[in-house]
């Protein structure tokens, strides 16, 4: 349908839909990517069906003509419907959702070559601190000057100086080089009976309409190999497949497994891509040339013209929930994209969340189970270490029993993993003389000591400072003391206990890119690491057959606070990290350090009673009418002036509508009362499941106004309660 008058959604969230005249000879249809004039500027936008976006009608005589149409495929109907649904459900501007569809304006240009830079290995004659910092950060990286400067935290001028000094060299990159095509027949796997049956069921779903499937398999059961067969069938049918992963650090291990099965790597999409890689990936996806894409949650909104399958791996992961901007949940939004596209979606996990289990019970999702590990490997034994009965020595964090097991593992030449979901050396630094605690100046959060990098850091806003020699409060020197353990402190303890052991720390501070993840995997597989000390980053996706011992340093850590999913999340996390042990022919052991071995989460893990734990947790949610049996939405008000934030929050609270089946709690200061220099107030909306809470909140807030200095955001189905 060619339009003579076009309703356009620009990528500017402050603007509503705008009408334009389509000049003679210009072909525009709903979904066309267009260039729209606005004052002296030209904005990218997408032509939309006028009847779906009502606005004030403007006479034809007053319409400005469109400046042009971008030479890419129009955004297809299913993706336009997904954008509308996402904007409506998560109360976000449609323009903000469209920015995820068109994230790279450079990708819309025609074929071209780019100039990028990489280190030569030559040290410049004049090595300033800034140059030294840049070269250390850029080891093994390549990109434009702007990208490299952002990564290294230095100015463009520093890098241009390194180019002139011969420490960086220019490389010409073909921005539209051909993409490899995965071969579904390259290396078919040798599956066991359970896997073959599951793979056949998933492959049969491809090409047969909308079919949401929960692939529920224990750790080490071969879920990836099973859903690879659905991808193979998708390729045979000439369609595109999308695999979503929760962490970019998991991308590199996944790419290796994919290449072994299909003969080449898929197209990757994540925040660590260079602009040239991002441009090439987007154009390949939009043209249909990219047949398989693996990426982070944002890959869900890319314009696949022939999508045949979506896989959400580690579908229980809370990191699939976007916490700023458009606050969507990629797992739920993936199901909706599959529904609009009329294709199957596979939610793969060893620890399905209660929401997904409930959908299976209602008959809305189909379940495919893999109850046993591949190749006869057995699930590890889990035992609790009661820290009230078997405490570590003073100043230590590992109980004697766990230390003894680690020694036995080292003697046998087997690998061990210690899990503590706390980055850095210590979560709190204080002065032993006056008690001063180091707090972030921008947030109500303690500064975390990172001893490896010699700095104190805020994990919420990124503020960093060097550890001072003297207390800023009382002036006493050498009086600062670290309180509590982080992974770096545990690694130090391991080094003291086992000086010969080769130890690796695995956190987002050390594994910040797929390349770093690949180096870690290579070292583990080569046997170059004896003990891994890591955060939640090591709980998912990795397969190390010689890793036979897992120690959970503090199993009680995730159970504190008012998060309704705290118990479930702790159970999932510990079960996932336990699943790293004994994945080969050697049996695995897991030791969980706790001060409360009788807590329901710990007791269920030790007994292996996942069904009992989930049944009790589900019933507790049902009785409290909490998700998935009720609805939650958070309203967060923030401002640089605390009184402004409080005043607006109170006005919103006083204006709350009296709706049957809905309660509003607050306002109250958020647990993280200041974030990035802004004071925060929260209100929580709790409603019955059947209530259209989005319409209620939309009308409620539309009747109010507030200063432009105040921000009000709505988080539908919140996962974070800070």
XYZ file of C-alpha atoms in Angstrom:
722
model
C 0.000 0.000 0.000
C 1.716 3.185 -1.239
C 0.911 6.290 0.804
C 0.483 9.897 -0.384
C 0.260 11.131 3.210
C 2.387 9.471 5.886
C 2.024 9.358 9.651
C 5.570 9.117 10.992
C 6.951 8.047 14.352
C 10.345 9.717 14.738
C 13.090 8.462 17.066
C 12.582 11.498 19.318
C 10.618 10.344 22.392
C 9.501 13.930 23.129
C 7.473 14.035 19.903
C 4.208 12.327 19.111
C 3.314 11.013 15.652
C 3.687 13.625 12.892
C 2.024 13.784 9.465
C 3.979 14.458 6.261
C 3.238 14.727 2.571
C 4.777 12.051 0.353
C 6.284 13.732 -2.743
C 5.480 12.473 -6.234
C 7.748 9.606 -7.238
C 8.561 8.613 -3.626
C 7.251 5.177 -2.604
C 6.299 5.041 1.096
C 4.353 2.282 2.810
C 3.676 1.478 6.484
C 7.017 0.398 7.947
C 9.177 2.437 5.564
C 12.187 4.032 7.239
C 12.036 7.701 6.250
C 13.864 10.981 6.744
C 11.474 13.608 8.121
C 12.217 17.356 8.321
C 11.542 19.088 11.648
C 12.501 22.754 11.669
C 16.079 22.938 10.390
C 16.789 19.320 11.363
C 16.151 16.018 9.641
C 15.023 13.089 11.803
C 14.867 9.376 11.158
C 11.422 7.887 11.548
C 9.134 5.045 10.516
C 5.884 5.419 8.565
C 2.959 3.924 10.497
C -0.684 3.032 9.884
C -2.561 6.294 10.575
C -5.552 4.511 12.107
C -3.342 2.918 14.800
C -1.837 6.212 15.987
C -4.481 8.915 16.353
C -3.252 12.513 16.343
C -4.575 15.988 15.497
C -5.330 16.075 11.789
C -3.473 18.697 9.743
C -4.767 19.841 6.318
C -2.785 18.499 3.355
C -1.866 22.045 2.344
C 0.094 22.556 5.584
C 2.088 19.291 5.418
C 5.817 19.377 4.792
C 7.178 16.788 2.345
C 9.313 13.907 3.508
C 12.992 14.396 2.731
C 13.631 10.817 1.688
C 13.199 7.075 2.139
C 16.088 4.985 3.459
C 17.041 2.062 1.195
C 16.330 -0.727 3.685
C 13.406 -3.130 3.964
C 10.324 -1.660 5.642
C 9.799 -2.659 9.276
C 7.477 -5.660 9.016
C 3.965 -5.801 10.486
C 4.795 -8.288 13.316
C 7.666 -6.076 14.550
C 5.473 -2.966 14.386
C 2.838 -4.761 16.470
C 5.563 -5.807 18.959
C 6.725 -2.185 19.260
C 3.154 -1.078 19.963
C 2.656 -3.829 22.555
C 5.963 -3.067 24.306
C 5.210 0.660 24.471
C 1.685 0.010 25.783
C 2.524 -2.739 28.301
C 5.660 -1.132 29.747
C 4.281 2.449 29.544
C 7.135 3.647 27.341
C 7.189 6.080 24.387
C 6.875 4.262 21.064
C 9.873 6.255 19.827
C 12.049 4.781 22.602
C 11.104 1.261 21.496
C 11.818 2.114 17.851
C 15.329 3.222 18.826
C 16.043 -0.440 19.651
C 14.836 -1.431 16.156
C 17.076 1.201 14.508
C 19.992 1.460 16.968
C 22.660 2.413 14.435
C 22.110 5.252 11.982
C 25.395 4.244 10.308
C 23.840 0.877 9.451
C 21.333 2.646 7.217
C 24.074 3.957 4.886
C 25.082 2.083 1.776
C 28.208 -0.132 1.472
C 31.436 1.491 2.622
C 34.839 0.993 4.210
C 35.815 2.159 7.692
C 39.143 3.027 9.303
C 39.788 1.449 12.700
C 42.859 1.333 14.944
C 44.656 -1.338 16.962
C 47.797 -1.506 19.158
C 51.042 -2.286 17.358
C 52.900 -3.504 20.455
C 55.363 -0.617 20.097
C 55.789 1.520 23.228
C 56.012 5.278 22.503
C 59.157 7.149 23.539
C 57.103 9.425 25.805
C 54.851 7.258 27.999
C 52.575 9.569 30.014
C 50.198 8.121 32.659
C 47.269 8.661 30.247
C 49.046 6.880 27.415
C 50.032 4.022 29.734
C 46.427 3.721 30.928
C 45.159 3.666 27.329
C 47.609 1.013 26.108
C 46.831 -1.243 29.086
C 43.081 -0.977 28.418
C 43.343 -1.469 24.647
C 45.376 -4.670 24.608
C 43.793 -6.993 22.036
C 41.127 -4.450 21.004
C 40.334 -2.752 17.713
C 37.907 0.052 16.891
C 37.441 3.665 15.895
C 39.255 6.396 17.826
C 35.986 7.332 19.577
C 35.226 3.721 20.609
C 38.756 3.090 21.876
C 38.812 6.368 23.798
C 35.483 5.531 25.479
C 36.741 2.086 26.429
C 40.056 3.342 27.804
C 38.562 6.340 29.592
C 40.869 8.848 27.897
C 40.409 11.679 25.398
C 40.537 11.284 21.616
C 43.669 13.442 21.647
C 45.561 10.872 23.747
C 44.841 8.178 21.164
C 45.702 10.398 18.225
C 49.017 11.032 19.961
C 49.550 7.268 20.185
C 48.790 6.961 16.457
C 51.429 9.606 15.684
C 53.872 7.820 18.014
C 53.363 4.502 16.195
C 51.704 2.748 19.151
C 48.384 2.466 17.278
C 48.024 1.601 13.603
C 45.191 2.208 11.147
C 43.303 -0.772 9.677
C 40.819 -0.542 6.798
C 37.700 -2.607 7.457
C 35.205 -3.715 4.803
C 31.909 -2.776 6.432
C 29.855 -5.144 4.253
C 31.982 -8.271 4.036
C 29.973 -11.460 3.326
C 28.560 -13.366 6.298
C 29.196 -17.084 6.749
C 26.183 -19.368 6.429
C 25.720 -22.055 9.130
C 25.270 -25.584 7.738
C 22.572 -27.662 9.513
C 24.239 -30.873 8.272
C 27.826 -29.968 9.255
C 28.226 -32.082 12.432
C 24.987 -33.699 13.646
C 25.323 -34.609 17.344
C 25.178 -38.048 18.949
C 22.156 -37.633 21.221
C 20.802 -40.038 23.816
C 17.181 -41.215 23.724
C 15.829 -38.413 25.941
C 17.661 -35.768 23.926
C 16.537 -37.232 20.583
C 12.911 -37.214 21.688
C 13.187 -33.616 22.955
C 15.034 -32.464 19.821
C 12.429 -34.059 17.548
C 9.625 -32.337 19.474
C 11.304 -28.922 19.177
C 12.227 -29.373 15.501
C 8.635 -30.367 14.699
C 7.425 -27.048 16.124
C 9.415 -25.032 13.553
C 7.144 -23.895 10.738
C 3.961 -24.826 12.603
C 2.873 -21.565 14.187
C 3.118 -20.005 17.627
C 4.310 -22.562 20.194
C 5.891 -21.398 23.486
C 7.979 -24.254 24.915
C 9.649 -24.508 28.331
C 12.771 -26.665 27.861
C 13.313 -27.778 31.467
C 16.539 -29.756 31.783
C 18.837 -30.345 34.731
C 22.316 -28.811 34.536
C 24.498 -30.841 32.160
C 21.541 -32.502 30.397
C 22.476 -31.095 26.971
C 19.775 -28.462 26.516
C 21.968 -26.468 24.113
C 22.590 -29.482 21.863
C 18.848 -30.201 21.869
C 17.695 -26.745 20.836
C 20.498 -26.643 18.245
C 18.432 -29.242 16.369
C 15.478 -26.859 16.279
C 17.843 -24.214 14.871
C 19.042 -26.769 12.271
C 15.444 -27.365 11.175
C 14.884 -23.614 11.000
C 17.902 -23.310 8.674
C 16.637 -26.179 6.505
C 13.402 -24.266 6.053
C 15.338 -21.167 4.964
C 14.376 -19.093 7.996
C 16.242 -16.994 10.557
C 16.807 -17.990 14.191
C 17.543 -15.815 17.221
C 19.217 -16.979 20.458
C 19.135 -14.616 23.459
C 21.799 -14.960 26.173
C 21.720 -13.103 29.514
C 25.416 -12.079 29.598
C 27.772 -11.055 26.798
C 30.519 -12.997 28.620
C 28.601 -16.171 27.702
C 28.661 -15.311 24.011
C 32.186 -16.614 23.277
C 31.727 -20.119 24.802
C 28.397 -20.359 22.979
C 29.988 -19.329 19.665
C 32.553 -22.142 19.965
C 29.844 -24.766 20.558
C 27.772 -23.354 17.727
C 30.699 -23.398 15.309
C 31.475 -27.021 16.195
C 27.871 -27.973 15.318
C 27.207 -25.747 12.282
C 30.681 -25.115 10.818
C 30.807 -21.350 11.399
C 29.912 -18.791 14.041
C 26.528 -17.045 14.055
C 26.184 -13.281 13.918
C 26.710 -11.772 17.374
C 24.846 -8.736 18.762
C 25.889 -7.157 22.054
C 27.251 -3.937 23.559
C 30.923 -4.904 23.077
C 30.694 -4.817 19.270
C 32.660 -2.192 17.370
C 30.555 0.210 15.295
C 31.665 -1.546 12.083
C 30.630 -4.931 13.504
C 27.308 -3.526 14.718
C 26.650 -1.975 11.321
C 27.450 -5.211 9.480
C 25.334 -7.303 11.855
C 22.310 -5.002 11.550
C 22.459 -4.906 7.756
C 22.891 -8.688 7.570
C 19.941 -9.250 9.897
C 17.702 -6.729 8.118
C 18.486 -8.168 4.682
C 17.971 -11.784 5.812
C 21.600 -12.686 5.043
C 22.281 -13.358 8.761
C 20.513 -16.664 9.320
C 21.358 -17.151 13.020
C 21.883 -14.330 15.518
C 23.044 -14.738 19.112
C 22.846 -11.739 21.342
C 21.852 -9.876 24.447
C 18.245 -8.843 25.113
C 18.350 -5.885 22.683
C 18.743 -8.337 19.760
C 15.062 -9.130 20.255
C 13.980 -5.889 18.538
C 16.112 -6.170 15.398
C 14.238 -6.304 12.060
C 14.475 -9.995 11.049
C 12.468 -10.281 7.815
C 12.083 -14.070 7.963
C 12.226 -15.072 11.637
C 11.398 -18.727 12.257
C 12.533 -19.446 15.838
C 13.471 -17.662 19.077
C 15.468 -19.316 21.870
C 15.860 -17.684 25.294
C 18.783 -19.453 27.004
C 19.088 -19.359 30.818
C 15.506 -18.048 30.726
C 15.329 -17.733 34.526
C 17.993 -15.001 34.605
C 16.871 -11.664 36.117
C 19.344 -9.837 33.844
C 16.820 -10.297 31.018
C 14.896 -7.457 32.722
C 15.990 -4.044 31.452
C 16.336 -1.702 34.443
C 16.439 1.671 32.662
C 15.017 3.229 29.521
C 12.283 0.914 28.247
C 12.008 -1.425 31.256
C 10.947 -4.560 29.380
C 11.557 -8.200 30.286
C 13.192 -9.919 27.311
C 11.811 -13.369 28.242
C 8.198 -12.184 28.223
C 8.717 -9.885 25.244
C 10.299 -12.782 23.295
C 7.099 -14.773 23.817
C 5.108 -11.827 22.474
C 7.361 -11.442 19.419
C 6.917 -15.156 18.710
C 3.166 -14.708 19.009
C 3.107 -11.789 16.541
C 5.442 -13.660 14.149
C 3.513 -16.947 14.484
C 6.632 -18.971 15.375
C 7.870 -21.188 18.247
C 9.836 -19.760 21.189
C 11.977 -22.002 23.426
C 12.633 -20.953 27.038
C 15.644 -23.061 28.056
C 16.619 -23.341 31.731
C 17.617 -25.737 34.497
C 15.704 -23.676 37.074
C 12.425 -22.418 35.560
C 10.999 -19.350 37.298
C 7.639 -19.628 39.022
C 6.054 -17.440 36.322
C 7.029 -19.933 33.574
C 6.004 -22.956 35.662
C 2.614 -21.323 36.200
C 2.135 -20.844 32.447
C 2.819 -24.565 31.956
C 0.208 -25.395 34.619
C -2.326 -23.174 32.835
C -1.602 -24.977 29.558
C -0.310 -21.837 27.832
C 3.261 -23.163 27.540
C 4.291 -26.670 26.533
C 6.979 -28.385 28.632
C 9.799 -30.537 27.265
C 11.855 -32.132 30.057
C 15.429 -33.469 30.221
C 15.568 -35.021 33.707
C 19.050 -36.624 33.613
C 22.569 -35.524 32.757
C 24.190 -36.467 29.469
C 26.610 -39.423 29.127
C 25.709 -40.930 32.487
C 27.099 -38.022 34.547
C 25.418 -37.771 37.932
C 24.147 -34.663 39.676
C 26.478 -33.535 42.477
C 25.834 -34.209 46.143
C 25.007 -31.018 48.076
C 25.888 -30.700 51.770
C 25.441 -27.762 54.148
C 28.250 -26.533 56.384
C 26.761 -25.009 59.543
C 28.988 -21.996 60.270
C 27.654 -21.829 63.831
C 29.131 -25.301 64.456
C 32.138 -25.310 62.104
C 33.225 -21.654 61.833
C 36.306 -20.486 59.926
C 39.302 -19.330 62.016
C 39.249 -15.651 62.973
C 39.967 -13.441 59.969
C 39.132 -16.232 57.517
C 35.949 -16.992 55.535
C 36.344 -20.651 54.493
C 35.276 -23.320 56.968
C 37.777 -26.095 57.840
C 35.662 -28.770 56.128
C 35.604 -26.820 52.843
C 39.363 -26.163 53.075
C 39.966 -29.884 53.598
C 37.881 -30.749 50.507
C 39.777 -28.189 48.433
C 43.090 -29.744 49.500
C 41.824 -33.176 48.474
C 40.790 -31.793 45.084
C 44.196 -30.209 44.538
C 45.894 -33.491 45.458
C 43.818 -35.269 42.797
C 44.560 -32.614 40.151
C 40.893 -31.590 39.949
C 39.474 -28.072 39.743
C 37.420 -26.230 42.381
C 35.039 -23.285 42.274
C 34.247 -20.898 45.129
C 31.109 -18.815 44.637
C 30.405 -15.485 46.340
C 28.093 -12.997 44.652
C 30.031 -9.946 45.780
C 32.571 -8.172 43.589
C 35.730 -6.503 44.880
C 37.790 -7.110 48.017
C 35.388 -5.890 50.706
C 31.893 -4.341 50.618
C 32.685 -1.712 53.253
C 35.737 0.295 54.269
C 35.803 2.165 57.584
C 38.211 3.959 59.880
C 39.079 1.915 62.969
C 39.906 5.150 64.812
C 36.675 7.197 64.362
C 34.300 4.747 62.635
C 33.957 6.827 59.428
C 32.421 4.778 56.592
C 33.226 5.513 52.968
C 29.995 6.283 51.122
C 29.490 7.236 47.475
C 28.935 11.014 47.140
C 26.265 10.356 44.465
C 24.381 7.390 45.984
C 23.300 6.061 49.364
C 25.688 3.136 48.927
C 29.037 2.136 50.428
C 32.179 2.399 48.369
C 33.517 -1.094 47.617
C 37.256 -1.701 47.827
C 38.779 -3.204 44.667
C 42.295 -4.033 45.788
C 43.395 -5.433 42.422
C 42.748 -2.040 40.813
C 43.709 0.022 43.880
C 40.451 1.920 44.073
C 37.178 2.344 45.904
C 34.173 2.026 43.582
C 30.422 2.537 43.716
C 28.672 -0.373 41.997
C 25.589 1.740 41.286
C 26.871 4.882 39.559
C 30.478 3.936 38.730
C 32.114 6.650 40.869
C 35.719 5.669 41.705
C 38.423 7.098 43.959
C 41.864 5.942 45.122
C 41.963 4.628 48.706
C 43.187 7.575 50.819
C 46.259 7.191 53.024
C 44.462 8.924 55.891
C 40.864 9.019 57.106
C 39.167 12.120 55.621
C 37.133 12.524 58.821
C 39.745 12.316 61.593
C 43.010 12.508 59.630
C 44.417 9.305 61.177
C 46.852 7.524 58.840
C 46.858 3.758 58.166
C 43.542 3.439 60.018
C 41.341 2.107 57.207
C 40.049 -1.432 57.578
C 38.153 -3.638 55.125
C 34.932 -5.180 56.461
C 33.450 -8.358 55.042
C 34.572 -10.498 52.117
C 34.400 -10.001 48.378
C 35.773 -12.392 45.767
C 39.211 -10.732 45.833
C 39.495 -11.319 49.583
C 38.474 -14.972 49.166
C 41.098 -15.338 46.404
C 43.729 -13.912 48.777
C 42.697 -16.472 51.404
C 43.001 -19.290 48.848
C 46.509 -18.069 47.962
C 47.490 -18.042 51.646
C 46.074 -21.536 52.214
C 47.332 -23.080 48.966
C 50.366 -21.108 47.713
C 50.938 -23.485 44.805
C 47.338 -23.327 43.532
C 46.696 -21.332 40.378
C 43.719 -19.078 41.143
C 41.458 -17.066 38.825
C 38.914 -14.402 39.765
C 35.854 -14.361 37.506
C 33.599 -11.308 37.792
C 32.319 -8.593 35.456
C 35.481 -6.656 36.433
C 37.776 -9.336 35.002
C 35.553 -10.913 32.296
C 34.224 -7.745 30.664
C 34.185 -8.959 27.048
C 33.699 -12.144 25.003
C 37.466 -12.164 24.346
C 38.233 -12.265 28.081
C 35.642 -15.014 28.520
C 37.307 -17.044 25.772
C 40.701 -16.669 27.490
C 39.204 -17.896 30.771
C 37.524 -20.891 29.123
C 40.758 -21.788 27.319
C 42.760 -21.674 30.564
C 40.197 -23.861 32.371
C 40.071 -26.416 29.567
C 43.892 -26.511 29.429
C 44.060 -27.207 33.168
C 45.927 -23.944 33.797
C 43.568 -22.967 36.658
C 43.113 -24.932 39.895
C 40.661 -22.732 41.800
C 38.084 -20.313 40.392
C 36.663 -17.636 42.691
C 33.659 -15.994 41.061
C 30.333 -14.190 41.234
C 27.058 -15.091 39.493
C 28.949 -14.845 36.183
C 30.253 -18.405 36.750
C 26.839 -19.893 37.578
C 25.655 -20.309 34.007
C 26.618 -21.809 30.715
C 30.120 -23.114 31.424
C 31.068 -26.781 31.033
C 34.325 -27.899 32.685
C 34.533 -31.718 33.066
C 37.456 -31.552 35.549
C 35.640 -29.171 37.912
C 34.424 -31.448 40.699
C 34.103 -29.241 43.805
C 31.912 -26.183 44.362
C 31.924 -24.162 47.590
C 29.227 -21.551 48.203
C 30.961 -19.095 50.560
C 27.835 -17.327 51.871
C 24.525 -18.966 51.014
C 22.629 -16.525 53.260
C 23.709 -13.434 51.306
C 20.812 -13.335 48.844
C 18.086 -14.028 51.395
C 18.156 -10.614 53.092
C 15.904 -7.689 52.144
C 12.331 -7.364 50.950
C 12.584 -8.825 47.454
C 9.657 -11.196 46.854
C 11.896 -13.353 44.619
C 14.835 -13.508 47.069
C 14.321 -17.143 48.103
C 13.635 -18.304 44.548
C 16.643 -16.405 43.193
C 18.947 -17.856 45.861
C 17.686 -21.367 45.121
C 18.234 -20.873 41.372
C 21.673 -19.345 41.836
C 22.981 -22.054 44.165
C 21.458 -24.832 42.061
C 23.041 -23.310 38.951
C 26.498 -22.950 40.522
C 26.186 -26.485 41.936
C 25.513 -27.608 38.379
C 29.072 -26.639 37.380
C 30.397 -29.617 39.427
C 30.744 -33.173 38.160
C 29.771 -32.562 34.531
C 32.228 -35.180 33.241
C 32.876 -38.754 34.372
C 34.075 -37.638 37.828
C 31.452 -37.155 40.563
C 30.842 -33.647 41.901
C 30.508 -32.351 45.467
C 28.944 -29.093 46.603
C 29.361 -27.508 50.041
C 27.074 -24.662 51.065
C 28.274 -22.466 53.950
C 25.338 -21.095 55.958
C 24.381 -19.856 59.412
C 20.892 -21.365 59.017
C 20.955 -24.880 57.535
C 17.262 -25.318 58.395
C 16.152 -22.400 56.194
C 13.687 -23.709 53.561
C 16.000 -22.773 50.656
C 19.048 -24.543 52.127
C 17.078 -27.580 53.307
C 15.499 -28.027 49.860
C 18.893 -27.788 48.129
C 20.466 -30.392 50.433
C 17.518 -32.771 50.034
C 17.334 -32.197 46.294
C 13.667 -31.303 46.763
C 13.163 -28.674 44.053
C 9.521 -29.692 43.596
C 8.774 -29.200 47.293
C 10.533 -25.837 47.400
C 8.712 -24.494 44.340
C 5.362 -25.801 45.587
C 5.763 -23.983 48.920
C 7.068 -20.809 47.270
C 4.240 -20.831 44.728
C 1.615 -21.273 47.430
C 3.082 -18.363 49.417
C 2.851 -16.162 46.325
C -0.723 -17.298 45.679
C -1.811 -16.457 49.231
C -0.231 -12.995 49.004
C -1.594 -12.417 45.460
C 1.950 -11.725 44.281
C 3.146 -12.399 40.706
C 2.171 -14.488 38.846
C -1.130 -14.410 40.794
C -1.246 -10.602 41.076
C 0.226 -7.530 39.429
C 2.970 -5.153 40.619
C 4.128 -1.826 39.218
C 6.647 0.566 40.738
C 6.494 4.342 40.325
C 9.883 5.954 40.964
C 10.195 9.723 41.407
C 13.672 11.274 41.314
C 15.136 14.778 41.472
C 18.400 16.462 42.423
C 16.468 18.334 45.141
C 15.106 15.904 47.754
C 12.182 18.188 48.662
C 11.053 18.326 45.012
C 11.130 14.530 44.758
C 9.167 14.185 48.015
C 6.583 16.788 46.989
C 5.855 15.219 43.606
C 5.761 11.718 45.110
C 3.248 12.891 47.722
C 1.074 14.501 45.032
C 1.102 11.278 43.048
C 0.231 9.305 46.175
C -2.639 11.654 47.111
C -4.035 11.451 43.554
C -4.051 7.642 43.536
C -7.404 6.447 42.131
C -9.680 4.281 44.251
C -9.908 1.205 42.033
C -11.391 -2.055 43.244
C -8.661 -4.691 43.528
C -5.773 -2.200 43.575
C -3.717 -0.852 46.484
C -1.025 1.832 46.423
C 1.794 1.763 48.982
C 3.949 4.806 49.646
C 5.448 7.109 48.775
C 8.550 6.324 50.789
C 12.271 6.868 50.251
C 13.637 4.141 47.989
C 16.022 1.659 49.683
C 18.679 3.257 47.463
C 17.474 6.742 48.416
C 19.995 8.537 46.210
C 21.323 7.266 42.885
C 23.691 9.166 40.579
C 23.084 12.361 42.496
C 19.285 12.142 42.359
C 17.060 11.631 45.418
C 14.514 8.849 44.911
C 11.006 8.115 46.206
C 9.015 4.969 45.407
C 5.371 4.001 45.247
C 4.306 0.392 44.755
C 1.056 -0.555 43.029
C -0.362 -3.996 43.885
C -3.366 -5.136 41.853
C -5.403 -8.209 41.082
C -4.261 -10.189 38.045
C -7.246 -9.275 35.865
C -6.884 -5.497 36.300
C -5.478 -3.516 33.365
C -3.104 -1.671 35.667
C -1.351 0.099 32.778
C -4.518 2.002 31.792
C -5.114 2.980 35.408
C -1.548 4.304 35.861
C -1.568 6.049 32.458
C -4.753 8.007 33.278
C -3.614 8.647 36.871
C -0.274 10.223 35.900
C -1.655 12.036 32.826
C -3.851 14.144 35.106
C -0.778 15.502 36.943
C 2.140 17.676 35.935
C 5.514 18.378 37.517
C 8.723 20.303 36.930
C 11.059 19.194 34.148
C 13.692 18.749 36.869
C 11.683 15.826 38.269
C 11.654 12.416 36.576
C 8.815 9.945 37.039
C 9.318 6.420 35.706
C 7.039 3.403 35.843
C 8.408 -0.132 36.112
C 5.732 -2.683 35.226
C 6.454 -6.171 36.638
C 9.507 -4.925 38.601
C 12.381 -7.276 39.423
C 14.441 -4.711 41.320
C 13.057 -3.146 44.486
C 15.903 -0.722 45.245
